[in-house]
Amino acid sequence: MVYKSEAAQMTDDIARNISISVALPDGGVIAISNCLIGDEDEIIPIYDHNHNIFRLDKNGNVLWQVQRDDKGAINWERIMAEVDKGDEGDPETIRHARKPFTTLYLLDSEGNDLTKTGKWVDGLTLYGLSVNYGGRYQIDIDTGIATNITESPTRDW
């Protein structure tokens, strides 16, 4: 039997839940959690579900958990108030309360997609998508602030 330290086991558990990651020059990563915990695939709480991007150092320690700046695009206070009401809350609001990030992508200053490299280099911009909502966010890799830059849909009619 191979013994693993608690820290090594925790790093393994974190890695098991990473669905997409971007490697950083310092050996760390920015990663999306798959929003499931445990062997039973229990869904994590809504707050964590909606803040599922993390920056980990080279040892697997969490440096930040993403914070959303929605600039009025999503009223999280109203959504979470309905969620807190449980069965008494607005079912439609509660149903749409889970808006996790589902992908990360990298663009250079000319708009070229460098996501397939999976590696961060200076001059790139990191974006996250929240597909359930259709939201597009620009992520600051130093602070973990994800700024909603989604353009409002327009219609020709």
PDB file of C-alpha atoms in Angstrom:
ATOM      1  CA  MET A   1       0.000   0.000   0.000  1.00  0.00           C
ATOM      2  CA  VAL A   2       1.324   3.424  -0.952  1.00  0.00           C
ATOM      3  CA  TYR A   3       0.914   6.068   1.734  1.00  0.00           C
ATOM      4  CA  LYS A   4      -0.090   9.555   0.609  1.00  0.00           C
ATOM      5  CA  SER A   5       0.177  12.603   2.802  1.00  0.00           C
ATOM      6  CA  GLU A   6      -3.014  14.523   3.524  1.00  0.00           C
ATOM      7  CA  ALA A   7      -1.772  17.359   1.280  1.00  0.00           C
ATOM      8  CA  ALA A   8      -1.066  14.935  -1.577  1.00  0.00           C
ATOM      9  CA  GLN A   9      -4.509  13.360  -1.187  1.00  0.00           C
ATOM     10  CA  MET A  10      -6.141  16.797  -1.201  1.00  0.00           C
ATOM     11  CA  THR A  11      -4.259  17.706  -4.378  1.00  0.00           C
ATOM     12  CA  ASP A  12      -5.470  14.453  -5.968  1.00  0.00           C
ATOM     13  CA  ASP A  13      -9.065  15.258  -4.963  1.00  0.00           C
ATOM     14  CA  ILE A  14      -8.781  18.744  -6.463  1.00  0.00           C
ATOM     15  CA  ALA A  15      -7.255  17.365  -9.677  1.00  0.00           C
ATOM     16  CA  ARG A  16     -10.032  14.778  -9.983  1.00  0.00           C
ATOM     17  CA  ASN A  17     -12.593  17.585 -10.004  1.00  0.00           C
ATOM     18  CA  ILE A  18     -10.805  19.776 -12.564  1.00  0.00           C
ATOM     19  CA  SER A  19     -12.512  19.715 -15.932  1.00  0.00           C
ATOM     20  CA  ILE A  20     -10.497  22.431 -17.770  1.00  0.00           C
ATOM     21  CA  SER A  21      -7.250  24.151 -16.832  1.00  0.00           C
ATOM     22  CA  VAL A  22      -4.714  26.685 -18.060  1.00  0.00           C
ATOM     23  CA  ALA A  23      -1.078  26.159 -17.028  1.00  0.00           C
ATOM     24  CA  LEU A  24       0.761  29.150 -15.581  1.00  0.00           C
ATOM     25  CA  PRO A  25       4.520  29.833 -15.895  1.00  0.00           C
ATOM     26  CA  ASP A  26       5.001  29.466 -12.103  1.00  0.00           C
ATOM     27  CA  GLY A  27       3.759  25.856 -12.189  1.00  0.00           C
ATOM     28  CA  GLY A  28       0.286  26.730 -10.975  1.00  0.00           C
ATOM     29  CA  VAL A  29      -2.996  26.476 -12.870  1.00  0.00           C
ATOM     30  CA  ILE A  30      -6.272  28.258 -13.312  1.00  0.00           C
ATOM     31  CA  ALA A  31      -8.941  25.590 -13.381  1.00  0.00           C
ATOM     32  CA  ILE A  32     -12.667  24.979 -13.569  1.00  0.00           C
ATOM     33  CA  SER A  33     -14.134  22.606 -11.018  1.00  0.00           C
ATOM     34  CA  ASN A  34     -16.719  20.176 -12.350  1.00  0.00           C
ATOM     35  CA  CYS A  35     -19.217  21.236  -9.643  1.00  0.00           C
ATOM     36  CA  LEU A  36     -19.528  17.731  -8.199  1.00  0.00           C
ATOM     37  CA  ILE A  37     -18.159  16.466  -4.910  1.00  0.00           C
ATOM     38  CA  GLY A  38     -17.665  13.039  -3.463  1.00  0.00           C
ATOM     39  CA  ASP A  39     -18.158   9.609  -4.896  1.00  0.00           C
ATOM     40  CA  GLU A  40     -21.919  10.134  -5.094  1.00  0.00           C
ATOM     41  CA  ASP A  41     -21.528  13.116  -7.442  1.00  0.00           C
ATOM     42  CA  GLU A  42     -23.410  15.357  -5.047  1.00  0.00           C
ATOM     43  CA  ILE A  43     -23.907  18.833  -6.523  1.00  0.00           C
ATOM     44  CA  ILE A  44     -22.038  21.511  -4.595  1.00  0.00           C
ATOM     45  CA  PRO A  45     -23.878  24.501  -3.048  1.00  0.00           C
ATOM     46  CA  ILE A  46     -25.108  27.163  -5.465  1.00  0.00           C
ATOM     47  CA  TYR A  47     -22.578  29.818  -4.397  1.00  0.00           C
ATOM     48  CA  ASP A  48     -19.631  27.518  -5.074  1.00  0.00           C
ATOM     49  CA  HIS A  49     -21.336  26.194  -8.200  1.00  0.00           C
ATOM     50  CA  ASN A  50     -21.411  29.738  -9.586  1.00  0.00           C
ATOM     51  CA  HIS A  51     -17.826  30.486  -8.472  1.00  0.00           C
ATOM     52  CA  ASN A  52     -16.177  27.349  -9.863  1.00  0.00           C
ATOM     53  CA  ILE A  53     -12.906  28.757 -11.240  1.00  0.00           C
ATOM     54  CA  PHE A  54      -9.841  28.563  -8.994  1.00  0.00           C
ATOM     55  CA  ARG A  55      -6.191  29.536  -9.181  1.00  0.00           C
ATOM     56  CA  LEU A  56      -3.974  26.889  -7.625  1.00  0.00           C
ATOM     57  CA  ASP A  57      -0.282  27.219  -6.908  1.00  0.00           C
ATOM     58  CA  LYS A  58       2.176  24.506  -7.972  1.00  0.00           C
ATOM     59  CA  ASN A  59       1.420  22.594  -4.757  1.00  0.00           C
ATOM     60  CA  GLY A  60      -2.334  22.596  -5.313  1.00  0.00           C
ATOM     61  CA  ASN A  61      -3.119  25.313  -2.767  1.00  0.00           C
ATOM     62  CA  VAL A  62      -6.019  27.600  -3.657  1.00  0.00           C
ATOM     63  CA  LEU A  63      -4.830  31.180  -4.212  1.00  0.00           C
ATOM     64  CA  TRP A  64      -8.235  32.544  -5.195  1.00  0.00           C
ATOM     65  CA  GLN A  65     -11.771  31.504  -6.035  1.00  0.00           C
ATOM     66  CA  VAL A  66     -13.299  33.538  -8.845  1.00  0.00           C
ATOM     67  CA  GLN A  67     -15.474  36.521  -7.948  1.00  0.00           C
ATOM     68  CA  ARG A  68     -18.014  37.695 -10.500  1.00  0.00           C
ATOM     69  CA  ASP A  69     -18.467  41.336 -11.429  1.00  0.00           C
ATOM     70  CA  ASP A  70     -21.748  41.219 -13.299  1.00  0.00           C
ATOM     71  CA  LYS A  71     -22.217  44.978 -13.739  1.00  0.00           C
ATOM     72  CA  GLY A  72     -25.965  44.616 -13.277  1.00  0.00           C
ATOM     73  CA  ALA A  73     -26.318  41.766 -15.790  1.00  0.00           C
ATOM     74  CA  ILE A  74     -27.320  39.286 -13.087  1.00  0.00           C
ATOM     75  CA  ASN A  75     -29.010  40.228  -9.822  1.00  0.00           C
ATOM     76  CA  TRP A  76     -27.356  37.654  -7.551  1.00  0.00           C
ATOM     77  CA  GLU A  77     -28.924  39.123  -4.412  1.00  0.00           C
ATOM     78  CA  ARG A  78     -32.432  38.474  -5.764  1.00  0.00           C
ATOM     79  CA  ILE A  79     -31.507  35.022  -7.017  1.00  0.00           C
ATOM     80  CA  MET A  80     -29.933  33.956  -3.722  1.00  0.00           C
ATOM     81  CA  ALA A  81     -32.865  35.406  -1.733  1.00  0.00           C
ATOM     82  CA  GLU A  82     -35.217  33.146  -3.714  1.00  0.00           C
ATOM     83  CA  VAL A  83     -32.913  30.158  -3.241  1.00  0.00           C
ATOM     84  CA  ASP A  84     -32.814  30.813   0.525  1.00  0.00           C
ATOM     85  CA  LYS A  85     -36.637  30.642   0.611  1.00  0.00           C
ATOM     86  CA  GLY A  86     -36.464  27.012  -0.492  1.00  0.00           C
ATOM     87  CA  ASP A  87     -39.877  25.633  -1.487  1.00  0.00           C
ATOM     88  CA  GLU A  88     -41.426  29.065  -0.911  1.00  0.00           C
ATOM     89  CA  GLY A  89     -39.129  30.738  -3.459  1.00  0.00           C
ATOM     90  CA  ASP A  90     -39.907  31.464  -7.095  1.00  0.00           C
ATOM     91  CA  PRO A  91     -39.315  28.107  -8.837  1.00  0.00           C
ATOM     92  CA  GLU A  92     -38.293  29.712 -12.140  1.00  0.00           C
ATOM     93  CA  THR A  93     -35.642  31.866 -10.470  1.00  0.00           C
ATOM     94  CA  ILE A  94     -34.374  28.903  -8.447  1.00  0.00           C
ATOM     95  CA  ARG A  95     -34.260  26.707 -11.566  1.00  0.00           C
ATOM     96  CA  HIS A  96     -32.012  29.241 -13.297  1.00  0.00           C
ATOM     97  CA  ALA A  97     -29.849  29.944 -10.220  1.00  0.00           C
ATOM     98  CA  ARG A  98     -27.026  27.606 -11.262  1.00  0.00           C
ATOM     99  CA  LYS A  99     -24.824  29.427 -13.752  1.00  0.00           C
ATOM    100  CA  PRO A 100     -21.408  27.747 -13.511  1.00  0.00           C
ATOM    101  CA  PHE A 101     -18.466  28.551 -15.709  1.00  0.00           C
ATOM    102  CA  THR A 102     -18.194  25.790 -18.286  1.00  0.00           C
ATOM    103  CA  THR A 103     -15.099  26.685 -20.285  1.00  0.00           C
ATOM    104  CA  LEU A 104     -11.960  28.807 -20.345  1.00  0.00           C
ATOM    105  CA  TYR A 105     -10.342  30.235 -23.445  1.00  0.00           C
ATOM    106  CA  LEU A 106      -7.280  32.323 -24.271  1.00  0.00           C
ATOM    107  CA  LEU A 107      -6.999  35.065 -26.869  1.00  0.00           C
ATOM    108  CA  ASP A 108      -3.945  37.060 -27.888  1.00  0.00           C
ATOM    109  CA  SER A 109      -4.056  40.825 -28.502  1.00  0.00           C
ATOM    110  CA  GLU A 110      -5.057  40.244 -32.140  1.00  0.00           C
ATOM    111  CA  GLY A 111      -7.993  38.004 -31.217  1.00  0.00           C
ATOM    112  CA  ASN A 112      -6.322  34.727 -32.154  1.00  0.00           C
ATOM    113  CA  ASP A 113      -7.596  31.780 -30.127  1.00  0.00           C
ATOM    114  CA  LEU A 114      -4.694  30.103 -28.296  1.00  0.00           C
ATOM    115  CA  THR A 115      -6.839  27.933 -26.042  1.00  0.00           C
ATOM    116  CA  LYS A 116      -5.487  24.665 -27.439  1.00  0.00           C
ATOM    117  CA  THR A 117      -2.013  25.496 -26.099  1.00  0.00           C
ATOM    118  CA  GLY A 118      -3.433  25.316 -22.573  1.00  0.00           C
ATOM    119  CA  LYS A 119      -0.666  27.661 -21.415  1.00  0.00           C
ATOM    120  CA  TRP A 120      -0.712  31.238 -20.215  1.00  0.00           C
ATOM    121  CA  VAL A 121       1.889  33.686 -21.498  1.00  0.00           C
ATOM    122  CA  ASP A 122       2.052  37.444 -20.994  1.00  0.00           C
ATOM    123  CA  GLY A 123      -0.119  39.343 -23.425  1.00  0.00           C
ATOM    124  CA  LEU A 124      -2.976  36.846 -23.456  1.00  0.00           C
ATOM    125  CA  THR A 125      -6.452  37.474 -22.108  1.00  0.00           C
ATOM    126  CA  LEU A 126      -8.308  34.737 -20.237  1.00  0.00           C
ATOM    127  CA  TYR A 127     -12.051  34.414 -20.694  1.00  0.00           C
ATOM    128  CA  GLY A 128     -14.646  32.219 -19.058  1.00  0.00           C
ATOM    129  CA  LEU A 129     -18.057  31.258 -20.370  1.00  0.00           C
ATOM    130  CA  SER A 130     -21.128  30.536 -18.313  1.00  0.00           C
ATOM    131  CA  VAL A 131     -23.113  28.569 -20.870  1.00  0.00           C
ATOM    132  CA  ASN A 132     -26.378  28.167 -18.926  1.00  0.00           C
ATOM    133  CA  TYR A 133     -26.584  31.946 -18.874  1.00  0.00           C
ATOM    134  CA  GLY A 134     -24.670  32.684 -22.055  1.00  0.00           C
ATOM    135  CA  GLY A 135     -22.410  35.016 -20.135  1.00  0.00           C
ATOM    136  CA  ARG A 136     -18.890  35.897 -21.271  1.00  0.00           C
ATOM    137  CA  TYR A 137     -16.388  37.030 -18.647  1.00  0.00           C
ATOM    138  CA  GLN A 138     -12.866  38.456 -18.818  1.00  0.00           C
ATOM    139  CA  ILE A 139     -10.816  37.009 -15.949  1.00  0.00           C
ATOM    140  CA  ASP A 140      -7.960  38.819 -14.206  1.00  0.00           C
ATOM    141  CA  ILE A 141      -5.467  36.037 -13.432  1.00  0.00           C
ATOM    142  CA  ASP A 142      -3.927  37.966 -10.528  1.00  0.00           C
ATOM    143  CA  THR A 143      -7.098  38.857  -8.618  1.00  0.00           C
ATOM    144  CA  GLY A 144      -9.633  36.259  -9.783  1.00  0.00           C
ATOM    145  CA  ILE A 145     -12.190  38.913 -10.690  1.00  0.00           C
ATOM    146  CA  ALA A 146     -14.309  37.849 -13.646  1.00  0.00           C
ATOM    147  CA  THR A 147     -15.885  40.878 -15.315  1.00  0.00           C
ATOM    148  CA  ASN A 148     -19.058  40.230 -17.282  1.00  0.00           C
ATOM    149  CA  ILE A 149     -18.491  41.539 -20.817  1.00  0.00           C
ATOM    150  CA  THR A 150     -21.552  39.908 -22.363  1.00  0.00           C
ATOM    151  CA  GLU A 151     -23.081  42.028 -25.060  1.00  0.00           C
ATOM    152  CA  SER A 152     -26.836  42.354 -24.892  1.00  0.00           C
ATOM    153  CA  PRO A 153     -28.537  40.390 -27.629  1.00  0.00           C
ATOM    154  CA  THR A 154     -29.932  42.473 -30.429  1.00  0.00           C
ATOM    155  CA  ARG A 155     -32.657  41.552 -32.854  1.00  0.00           C
ATOM    156  CA  ASP A 156     -33.158  42.666 -36.422  1.00  0.00           C
ATOM    157  CA  TRP A 157     -36.920  42.847 -35.983  1.00  0.00           C
TER     158      TRP A 157
END
